[in-house]
Amino acid sequence: KGVVDRKFYGKVEENNGVLSSEKLIQLLQKNNIDFAQFFEKVKSNENLDAEKLDRAMREAFEKRDINECKQVCQSIMKLKGERILKLRTIVAIAYLDKNLDALEENIRKEIVEEIYKSNNITQNVSIIRLFANTMPILSNEQLNVLVSEFLRKAKKSKPKSEIEGRRIAVLLNNYLAACWERKINSNLV
């Protein structure tokens, strides 16, 4: 809002439009994005590969295409770093295979540690995605504690942009879906 209209921004996201450097800086400022981190990511071709693979994985998951997910997973596992994306991918495939119980305990532990160690959980996109995508493997207690903490931090920081608000809404929607599936009926719900 106030920088570019939504229609034009959609074109930019689809590589059909170009932002001026001035507009880019305004968007970064408005969304509290660190300039140095942003441009460091832009320099990395591997990061662009990771983003493309992440998008391909999400699309395959939405179609519930387990074979395509497994193909994309092979490429994701070859990336250097990108541990959070790899964890999300492992859980997505286990979910589609209806094999969440077979996930190794160290994977579960690593996911919870990643979520807990994030200082800025309401604004860290990769942690929000990790949390939202891995709810099916969390215990009811872990899920409620993490969502309570998330809500507390979200209330304090208040979403600064529409996209941030949407991310929070998606995470909470996933939480409500998990509660429905598990028949969790707590005060938090």
Coordinates of N, CA and C in Angstrom, one line a residue:
K1 N 0.8 -1.2 0.0 CA 0.0 0.0 0.0 C 0.9 1.2 0.0
G2 N 0.5 2.2 -0.9 CA 1.2 3.4 -0.9 C 2.5 3.4 -1.7
V3 N 3.0 2.2 -2.2 CA 4.2 2.2 -2.9 C 3.9 1.8 -4.4
V4 N 3.3 0.6 -4.6 CA 2.8 0.2 -5.9 C 1.4 -0.5 -5.7
D5 N 0.6 -0.5 -6.8 CA -0.6 -1.2 -6.6 C -0.5 -2.7 -6.7
R6 N -1.4 -3.4 -6.2 CA -1.4 -4.9 -6.1 C -1.2 -5.5 -7.5
K7 N -1.9 -5.0 -8.5 CA -1.9 -5.6 -9.8 C -0.5 -5.5 -10.4
F8 N 0.1 -4.3 -10.3 CA 1.5 -4.2 -10.8 C 2.5 -5.0 -10.0
Y9 N 2.3 -5.1 -8.7 CA 3.2 -6.0 -7.9 C 3.1 -7.4 -8.3
G10 N 1.8 -7.9 -8.6 CA 1.6 -9.2 -9.1 C 2.4 -9.5 -10.4
K11 N 2.5 -8.5 -11.3 CA 3.2 -8.6 -12.5 C 4.7 -8.7 -12.2
V12 N 5.2 -7.9 -11.2 CA 6.6 -8.0 -10.8 C 6.9 -9.4 -10.3
E13 N 6.1 -10.0 -9.5 CA 6.3 -11.3 -8.9 C 6.3 -12.4 -10.0
E14 N 5.6 -12.1 -11.1 CA 5.5 -13.1 -12.2 C 6.6 -12.8 -13.3
N15 N 7.5 -11.9 -13.0 CA 8.5 -11.5 -13.9 C 8.0 -10.8 -15.2
N16 N 6.8 -10.1 -15.1 CA 6.2 -9.4 -16.2 C 6.3 -7.9 -15.9
G17 N 7.0 -7.4 -14.9 CA 7.1 -6.0 -14.6 C 8.4 -5.8 -13.8
V18 N 8.9 -4.6 -13.8 CA 10.1 -4.3 -13.1 C 9.9 -3.1 -12.2
L19 N 10.4 -3.3 -11.0 CA 10.3 -2.2 -10.0 C 11.5 -1.3 -10.2
S20 N 11.3 0.0 -10.0 CA 12.5 1.0 -10.0 C 13.2 0.7 -8.7
S21 N 14.5 1.1 -8.6 CA 15.2 1.0 -7.4 C 14.6 1.7 -6.3
E22 N 14.0 2.9 -6.6 CA 13.4 3.7 -5.5 C 12.2 3.0 -4.9
K23 N 11.4 2.4 -5.8 CA 10.2 1.6 -5.3 C 10.6 0.4 -4.5
L24 N 11.7 -0.3 -5.0 CA 12.2 -1.4 -4.3 C 12.6 -1.1 -2.8
I25 N 13.4 0.0 -2.7 CA 13.8 0.5 -1.4 C 12.6 0.8 -0.5
Q26 N 11.6 1.5 -1.1 CA 10.4 1.8 -0.3 C 9.7 0.5 0.2
L27 N 9.6 -0.5 -0.7 CA 9.0 -1.7 -0.3 C 9.8 -2.4 0.8
L28 N 11.1 -2.4 0.7 CA 12.0 -3.0 1.8 C 11.8 -2.3 3.1
Q29 N 11.8 -0.9 3.0 CA 11.6 -0.1 4.3 C 10.2 -0.4 4.9
K30 N 9.2 -0.4 4.0 CA 7.8 -0.6 4.5 C 7.6 -1.9 5.2
N31 N 8.3 -2.9 4.7 CA 8.2 -4.3 5.2 C 9.3 -4.7 6.2
N32 N 10.0 -3.7 6.7 CA 11.1 -3.9 7.7 C 12.1 -5.0 7.3
I33 N 12.5 -4.9 6.0 CA 13.4 -5.9 5.5 C 14.8 -5.3 5.5
D34 N 15.8 -6.0 6.1 CA 17.1 -5.5 6.2 C 17.7 -5.4 4.8
F35 N 18.3 -4.2 4.4 CA 18.8 -4.1 3.0 C 19.9 -5.0 2.8
A36 N 20.9 -5.1 3.7 CA 22.1 -5.9 3.5 C 21.7 -7.4 3.3
Q37 N 20.8 -7.9 4.1 CA 20.4 -9.3 4.0 C 19.7 -9.5 2.6
F38 N 18.8 -8.6 2.3 CA 18.1 -8.7 1.0 C 19.1 -8.8 -0.2
F39 N 20.0 -7.8 -0.3 CA 20.9 -7.8 -1.4 C 21.9 -9.0 -1.4
E40 N 22.2 -9.5 -0.2 CA 23.1 -10.7 -0.1 C 22.3 -11.9 -0.7
K41 N 21.0 -12.0 -0.4 CA 20.3 -13.1 -1.0 C 20.1 -12.9 -2.5
V42 N 20.0 -11.7 -3.0 CA 19.9 -11.5 -4.4 C 21.2 -11.9 -5.1
K43 N 22.3 -11.8 -4.5 CA 23.6 -12.2 -5.1 C 23.7 -13.7 -5.3
S44 N 23.0 -14.4 -4.5 CA 23.2 -15.9 -4.5 C 22.2 -16.5 -5.5
N45 N 22.8 -17.1 -6.5 CA 22.1 -17.9 -7.5 C 21.4 -19.1 -6.9
E46 N 22.2 -19.7 -5.9 CA 21.6 -20.9 -5.3 C 20.4 -20.5 -4.5
N47 N 20.3 -19.3 -3.9 CA 19.1 -18.9 -3.3 C 17.9 -18.8 -4.2
L48 N 18.2 -18.3 -5.4 CA 17.1 -18.3 -6.4 C 16.7 -19.7 -6.8
D49 N 17.6 -20.6 -6.9 CA 17.3 -22.0 -7.1 C 16.4 -22.5 -6.0
A50 N 16.8 -22.2 -4.7 CA 16.0 -22.6 -3.6 C 14.6 -22.1 -3.6
E51 N 14.4 -20.8 -4.0 CA 13.1 -20.2 -4.1 C 12.3 -20.9 -5.2
K52 N 12.9 -21.2 -6.3 CA 12.1 -21.9 -7.4 C 11.7 -23.3 -7.0
L53 N 12.6 -24.0 -6.3 CA 12.3 -25.3 -5.8 C 11.3 -25.3 -4.7
D54 N 11.3 -24.3 -3.9 CA 10.3 -24.2 -2.8 C 9.0 -24.0 -3.4
R55 N 8.9 -23.1 -4.4 CA 7.6 -22.9 -5.1 C 7.1 -24.1 -5.8
A56 N 8.0 -24.9 -6.5 CA 7.7 -26.1 -7.2 C 7.2 -27.1 -6.2
M57 N 7.8 -27.2 -5.0 CA 7.4 -28.1 -4.0 C 6.0 -27.8 -3.5
R58 N 5.7 -26.5 -3.2 CA 4.4 -26.1 -2.7 C 3.3 -26.4 -3.7
E59 N 3.6 -26.1 -5.0 CA 2.7 -26.4 -6.1 C 2.4 -27.9 -6.2
A60 N 3.4 -28.7 -6.1 CA 3.2 -30.2 -6.2 C 2.5 -30.7 -5.0
F61 N 2.7 -30.1 -3.8 CA 2.0 -30.5 -2.6 C 0.6 -30.1 -2.7
E62 N 0.3 -28.9 -3.2 CA -1.1 -28.5 -3.3 C -1.9 -29.4 -4.2
K63 N -1.2 -30.0 -5.2 CA -1.9 -30.9 -6.2 C -1.9 -32.3 -5.6
R64 N -1.2 -32.5 -4.4 CA -1.1 -33.8 -3.8 C -0.4 -34.8 -4.7
D65 N 0.6 -34.3 -5.5 CA 1.3 -35.2 -6.4 C 2.6 -35.6 -5.7
I66 N 2.5 -36.8 -5.1 CA 3.6 -37.3 -4.4 C 4.8 -37.6 -5.2
N67 N 4.6 -38.1 -6.5 CA 5.8 -38.3 -7.3 C 6.5 -37.0 -7.7
E68 N 5.8 -36.0 -8.0 CA 6.4 -34.7 -8.3 C 7.1 -34.2 -7.1
C69 N 6.5 -34.3 -5.9 CA 7.1 -33.9 -4.7 C 8.4 -34.6 -4.4
K70 N 8.5 -35.9 -4.7 CA 9.7 -36.6 -4.5 C 10.8 -36.2 -5.5
Q71 N 10.4 -35.9 -6.7 CA 11.4 -35.4 -7.7 C 12.0 -34.0 -7.3
V72 N 11.1 -33.1 -6.8 CA 11.5 -31.8 -6.4 C 12.4 -32.0 -5.1
C73 N 12.0 -32.9 -4.3 CA 12.8 -33.2 -3.0 C 14.2 -33.5 -3.3
Q74 N 14.4 -34.4 -4.3 CA 15.8 -34.8 -4.7 C 16.6 -33.5 -5.0
S75 N 16.1 -32.6 -5.7 CA 16.8 -31.4 -6.1 C 17.0 -30.5 -4.8
I76 N 16.0 -30.4 -4.0 CA 16.2 -29.6 -2.7 C 17.3 -30.2 -1.9
M77 N 17.3 -31.5 -1.8 CA 18.3 -32.1 -0.9 C 19.8 -31.9 -1.4
K78 N 19.9 -31.5 -2.7 CA 21.3 -31.3 -3.2 C 21.7 -29.8 -2.9
L79 N 20.8 -29.0 -2.5 CA 21.2 -27.6 -2.2 C 22.1 -27.5 -1.0
K80 N 23.0 -26.5 -1.1 CA 23.9 -26.3 0.1 C 23.0 -25.5 1.1
G81 N 23.2 -25.8 2.4 CA 22.4 -25.1 3.4 C 20.9 -25.4 3.2
E82 N 20.1 -24.4 3.3 CA 18.6 -24.5 3.2 C 18.0 -25.6 4.1
R83 N 18.5 -25.7 5.3 CA 18.0 -26.7 6.2 C 16.5 -26.6 6.5
I84 N 16.0 -25.4 6.6 CA 14.6 -25.3 6.9 C 13.7 -25.8 5.7
L85 N 14.1 -25.4 4.5 CA 13.4 -25.9 3.3 C 13.5 -27.4 3.3
K86 N 14.6 -28.0 3.6 CA 14.8 -29.4 3.6 C 13.9 -30.1 4.6
L87 N 13.8 -29.5 5.8 CA 12.9 -30.1 6.8 C 11.5 -30.0 6.4
R88 N 11.1 -28.9 5.8 CA 9.7 -28.8 5.4 C 9.4 -29.8 4.3
T89 N 10.3 -30.0 3.4 CA 10.1 -31.0 2.3 C 10.0 -32.4 2.9
I90 N 10.8 -32.8 3.8 CA 10.8 -34.1 4.4 C 9.4 -34.4 5.1
V91 N 8.9 -33.4 5.8 CA 7.6 -33.5 6.4 C 6.5 -33.6 5.4
A92 N 6.6 -32.7 4.3 CA 5.5 -32.7 3.3 C 5.4 -34.1 2.7
I93 N 6.5 -34.7 2.4 CA 6.5 -36.0 1.7 C 6.0 -37.1 2.7
A94 N 6.4 -37.0 3.9 CA 5.9 -38.0 4.9 C 4.4 -37.8 5.1
Y95 N 3.9 -36.6 5.0 CA 2.5 -36.3 5.2 C 1.7 -36.9 4.0
L96 N 2.2 -36.6 2.8 CA 1.5 -37.2 1.6 C 1.5 -38.7 1.6
D97 N 2.6 -39.2 2.1 CA 2.8 -40.7 2.1 C 2.0 -41.3 3.3
K98 N 1.4 -40.4 4.1 CA 0.7 -40.9 5.3 C 1.6 -41.7 6.2
N99 N 2.8 -41.2 6.3 CA 3.9 -41.9 7.1 C 4.6 -40.9 8.1
L100 N 3.8 -40.0 8.7 CA 4.4 -39.1 9.6 C 5.0 -39.8 10.8
D101 N 4.4 -40.9 11.2 CA 4.9 -41.6 12.4 C 6.3 -42.2 12.2
A102 N 6.7 -42.4 11.0 CA 8.0 -42.9 10.6 C 9.1 -41.9 10.6
L103 N 8.8 -40.6 10.8 CA 9.8 -39.6 10.8 C 10.8 -39.8 12.0
E104 N 12.0 -39.7 11.7 CA 13.0 -39.9 12.8 C 12.9 -38.8 13.8
E105 N 13.2 -39.2 15.1 CA 13.0 -38.3 16.2 C 13.9 -37.1 16.1
N106 N 15.1 -37.3 15.5 CA 16.1 -36.2 15.4 C 15.5 -35.1 14.4
I107 N 14.7 -35.5 13.4 CA 14.1 -34.5 12.5 C 13.0 -33.7 13.3
R108 N 12.2 -34.4 14.1 CA 11.2 -33.7 14.9 C 11.9 -32.8 15.9
K109 N 12.9 -33.2 16.5 CA 13.6 -32.4 17.5 C 14.2 -31.2 16.8
E110 N 14.8 -31.3 15.7 CA 15.4 -30.2 15.0 C 14.4 -29.2 14.6
I111 N 13.2 -29.6 14.1 CA 12.2 -28.7 13.7 C 11.7 -27.9 14.9
V112 N 11.5 -28.5 16.1 CA 11.1 -27.8 17.3 C 12.1 -26.8 17.7
E113 N 13.4 -27.2 17.7 CA 14.5 -26.3 18.0 C 14.6 -25.1 17.1
E114 N 14.4 -25.3 15.8 CA 14.4 -24.2 14.9 C 13.3 -23.2 15.2
I115 N 12.1 -23.7 15.5 CA 11.0 -22.8 15.8 C 11.3 -22.1 17.1
Y116 N 11.7 -22.8 18.1 CA 12.0 -22.2 19.5 C 13.1 -21.2 19.4
K117 N 14.1 -21.4 18.6 CA 15.3 -20.5 18.7 C 15.1 -19.2 17.9
S118 N 14.0 -19.1 17.1 CA 13.7 -17.9 16.4 C 13.3 -16.8 17.3
N119 N 14.0 -15.7 17.3 CA 13.7 -14.6 18.1 C 12.5 -13.8 17.6
N120 N 12.4 -13.8 16.3 CA 11.4 -13.0 15.6 C 10.4 -13.8 14.8
I121 N 9.8 -14.8 15.5 CA 9.0 -15.8 14.8 C 7.8 -15.2 14.0
T122 N 7.3 -14.0 14.4 CA 6.2 -13.5 13.6 C 6.6 -12.8 12.4
Q123 N 7.9 -12.5 12.2 CA 8.4 -11.9 11.0 C 9.4 -12.7 10.2
N124 N 9.8 -13.8 10.7 CA 10.8 -14.7 10.0 C 10.0 -15.6 9.1
V125 N 10.0 -15.3 7.8 CA 9.1 -16.1 6.8 C 9.5 -17.5 6.8
S126 N 10.8 -17.9 6.8 CA 11.1 -19.3 6.8 C 10.6 -20.0 8.0
I127 N 10.7 -19.4 9.2 CA 10.3 -20.1 10.4 C 8.7 -20.2 10.4
I128 N 8.0 -19.2 10.0 CA 6.6 -19.2 9.9 C 6.2 -20.4 9.0
R129 N 6.8 -20.5 7.8 CA 6.5 -21.6 6.9 C 6.9 -23.0 7.5
L130 N 8.0 -23.0 8.2 CA 8.4 -24.3 8.9 C 7.3 -24.7 9.9
F131 N 6.9 -23.7 10.7 CA 5.9 -24.0 11.8 C 4.6 -24.4 11.1
A132 N 4.1 -23.6 10.1 CA 2.9 -23.9 9.5 C 2.8 -25.3 8.8
N133 N 4.0 -25.6 8.2 CA 4.0 -26.9 7.4 C 4.3 -28.1 8.3
T134 N 4.8 -27.9 9.4 CA 5.2 -29.1 10.2 C 4.3 -29.3 11.5
M135 N 3.2 -28.6 11.5 CA 2.3 -28.8 12.6 C 1.8 -30.3 12.8
P136 N 1.6 -31.0 11.7 CA 1.2 -32.4 11.9 C 2.1 -33.3 12.7
I137 N 3.4 -32.9 12.8 CA 4.3 -33.8 13.6 C 4.5 -33.3 15.0
L138 N 3.9 -32.2 15.4 CA 4.1 -31.7 16.7 C 3.0 -32.3 17.6
S139 N 3.4 -32.5 18.9 CA 2.4 -33.0 19.9 C 1.4 -31.9 20.1
N140 N 0.3 -32.3 20.7 CA -0.7 -31.2 21.1 C -0.1 -30.2 22.0
E141 N 0.6 -30.6 23.0 CA 1.2 -29.7 23.9 C 2.2 -28.8 23.2
Q142 N 3.1 -29.3 22.4 CA 4.0 -28.5 21.6 C 3.3 -27.4 20.8
L143 N 2.3 -27.9 20.1 CA 1.5 -27.1 19.2 C 0.9 -25.9 20.0
N144 N 0.2 -26.2 21.1 CA -0.4 -25.2 21.9 C 0.6 -24.2 22.5
V145 N 1.7 -24.7 22.9 CA 2.7 -23.8 23.5 C 3.3 -22.9 22.5
L146 N 3.6 -23.5 21.3 CA 4.2 -22.6 20.2 C 3.2 -21.6 19.7
V147 N 2.0 -22.0 19.5 CA 1.0 -21.1 19.0 C 0.7 -20.0 20.1
S148 N 0.7 -20.3 21.3 CA 0.5 -19.3 22.4 C 1.6 -18.3 22.3
E149 N 2.8 -18.8 22.2 CA 4.0 -17.9 22.1 C 3.9 -17.0 20.9
F150 N 3.6 -17.7 19.8 CA 3.5 -16.9 18.5 C 2.4 -15.8 18.6
L151 N 1.3 -16.1 19.2 CA 0.2 -15.1 19.3 C 0.7 -14.0 20.3
R152 N 1.4 -14.3 21.3 CA 1.9 -13.3 22.2 C 2.8 -12.4 21.5
K153 N 3.8 -12.9 20.7 CA 4.7 -12.1 20.0 C 4.0 -11.3 18.9
A154 N 3.1 -11.9 18.2 CA 2.3 -11.3 17.1 C 1.6 -10.1 17.7
K155 N 1.0 -10.2 18.8 CA 0.2 -9.1 19.4 C 1.1 -8.0 19.8
K156 N 2.4 -8.3 20.3 CA 3.3 -7.3 20.6 C 3.8 -6.5 19.4
S157 N 4.2 -7.3 18.3 CA 4.8 -6.6 17.2 C 3.8 -6.1 16.2
K158 N 2.6 -6.6 16.2 CA 1.5 -6.2 15.3 C 2.0 -6.2 13.8
P159 N 1.4 -6.9 13.0 CA 1.8 -7.0 11.6 C 2.0 -5.6 11.0
K160 N 3.1 -5.4 10.3 CA 3.5 -4.1 9.7 C 3.1 -4.0 8.3
S161 N 2.7 -5.1 7.7 CA 2.3 -5.1 6.3 C 1.2 -6.1 6.1
E162 N 0.5 -6.0 4.9 CA -0.6 -6.9 4.6 C -0.1 -8.3 4.4
I163 N 1.1 -8.5 3.8 CA 1.6 -9.8 3.6 C 2.0 -10.5 4.9
E164 N 2.5 -9.7 5.8 CA 2.8 -10.2 7.2 C 1.6 -10.7 7.9
G165 N 0.5 -9.9 7.8 CA -0.8 -10.3 8.3 C -1.3 -11.6 7.7
R166 N -1.1 -11.7 6.4 CA -1.5 -13.0 5.7 C -0.8 -14.2 6.1
R167 N 0.5 -14.0 6.3 CA 1.4 -15.1 6.8 C 0.9 -15.6 8.2
I168 N 0.6 -14.7 9.0 CA 0.1 -15.0 10.4 C -1.2 -15.7 10.3
A169 N -2.1 -15.2 9.4 CA -3.4 -15.8 9.2 C -3.3 -17.3 8.7
V170 N -2.4 -17.5 7.7 CA -2.2 -18.9 7.2 C -1.7 -19.8 8.3
L171 N -0.8 -19.3 9.1 CA -0.3 -20.2 10.2 C -1.4 -20.5 11.2
L172 N -2.2 -19.5 11.5 CA -3.3 -19.8 12.5 C -4.4 -20.6 11.9
N173 N -4.6 -20.5 10.6 CA -5.5 -21.4 9.9 C -5.1 -22.8 9.9
N174 N -3.8 -23.0 9.7 CA -3.2 -24.4 9.8 C -3.4 -24.9 11.2
Y175 N -3.2 -24.0 12.2 CA -3.4 -24.5 13.6 C -4.8 -24.9 13.8
L176 N -5.8 -24.1 13.4 CA -7.2 -24.5 13.6 C -7.5 -25.8 12.9
A177 N -7.0 -26.0 11.7 CA -7.2 -27.2 10.9 C -6.6 -28.4 11.7
A178 N -5.4 -28.2 12.3 CA -4.8 -29.3 13.1 C -5.6 -29.6 14.3
C179 N -6.1 -28.6 14.9 CA -7.0 -28.8 16.1 C -8.3 -29.6 15.7
W180 N -8.8 -29.2 14.6 CA -10.1 -29.9 14.1 C -9.8 -31.4 13.9
E181 N -8.7 -31.6 13.2 CA -8.3 -33.0 12.9 C -8.1 -33.8 14.1
R182 N -7.4 -33.2 15.1 CA -7.1 -33.9 16.3 C -8.1 -33.8 17.4
K183 N -9.2 -33.1 17.1 CA -10.2 -32.8 18.1 C -9.7 -32.2 19.4
I184 N -8.8 -31.2 19.2 CA -8.3 -30.5 20.3 C -9.3 -29.4 20.7
N185 N -9.7 -29.3 21.9 CA -10.7 -28.3 22.3 C -10.2 -27.6 23.6
S186 N -9.2 -26.7 23.3 CA -8.7 -26.0 24.5 C -9.1 -24.5 24.5
N187 N -8.8 -23.8 25.5 CA -9.1 -22.4 25.6 C -8.4 -21.6 24.5
L188 N -7.2 -22.1 24.1 CA -6.5 -21.4 23.1 C -7.2 -21.4 21.8
V189 N -7.8 -22.5 21.4 CA -8.6 -22.6 20.2 C -9.7 -21.6 20.2

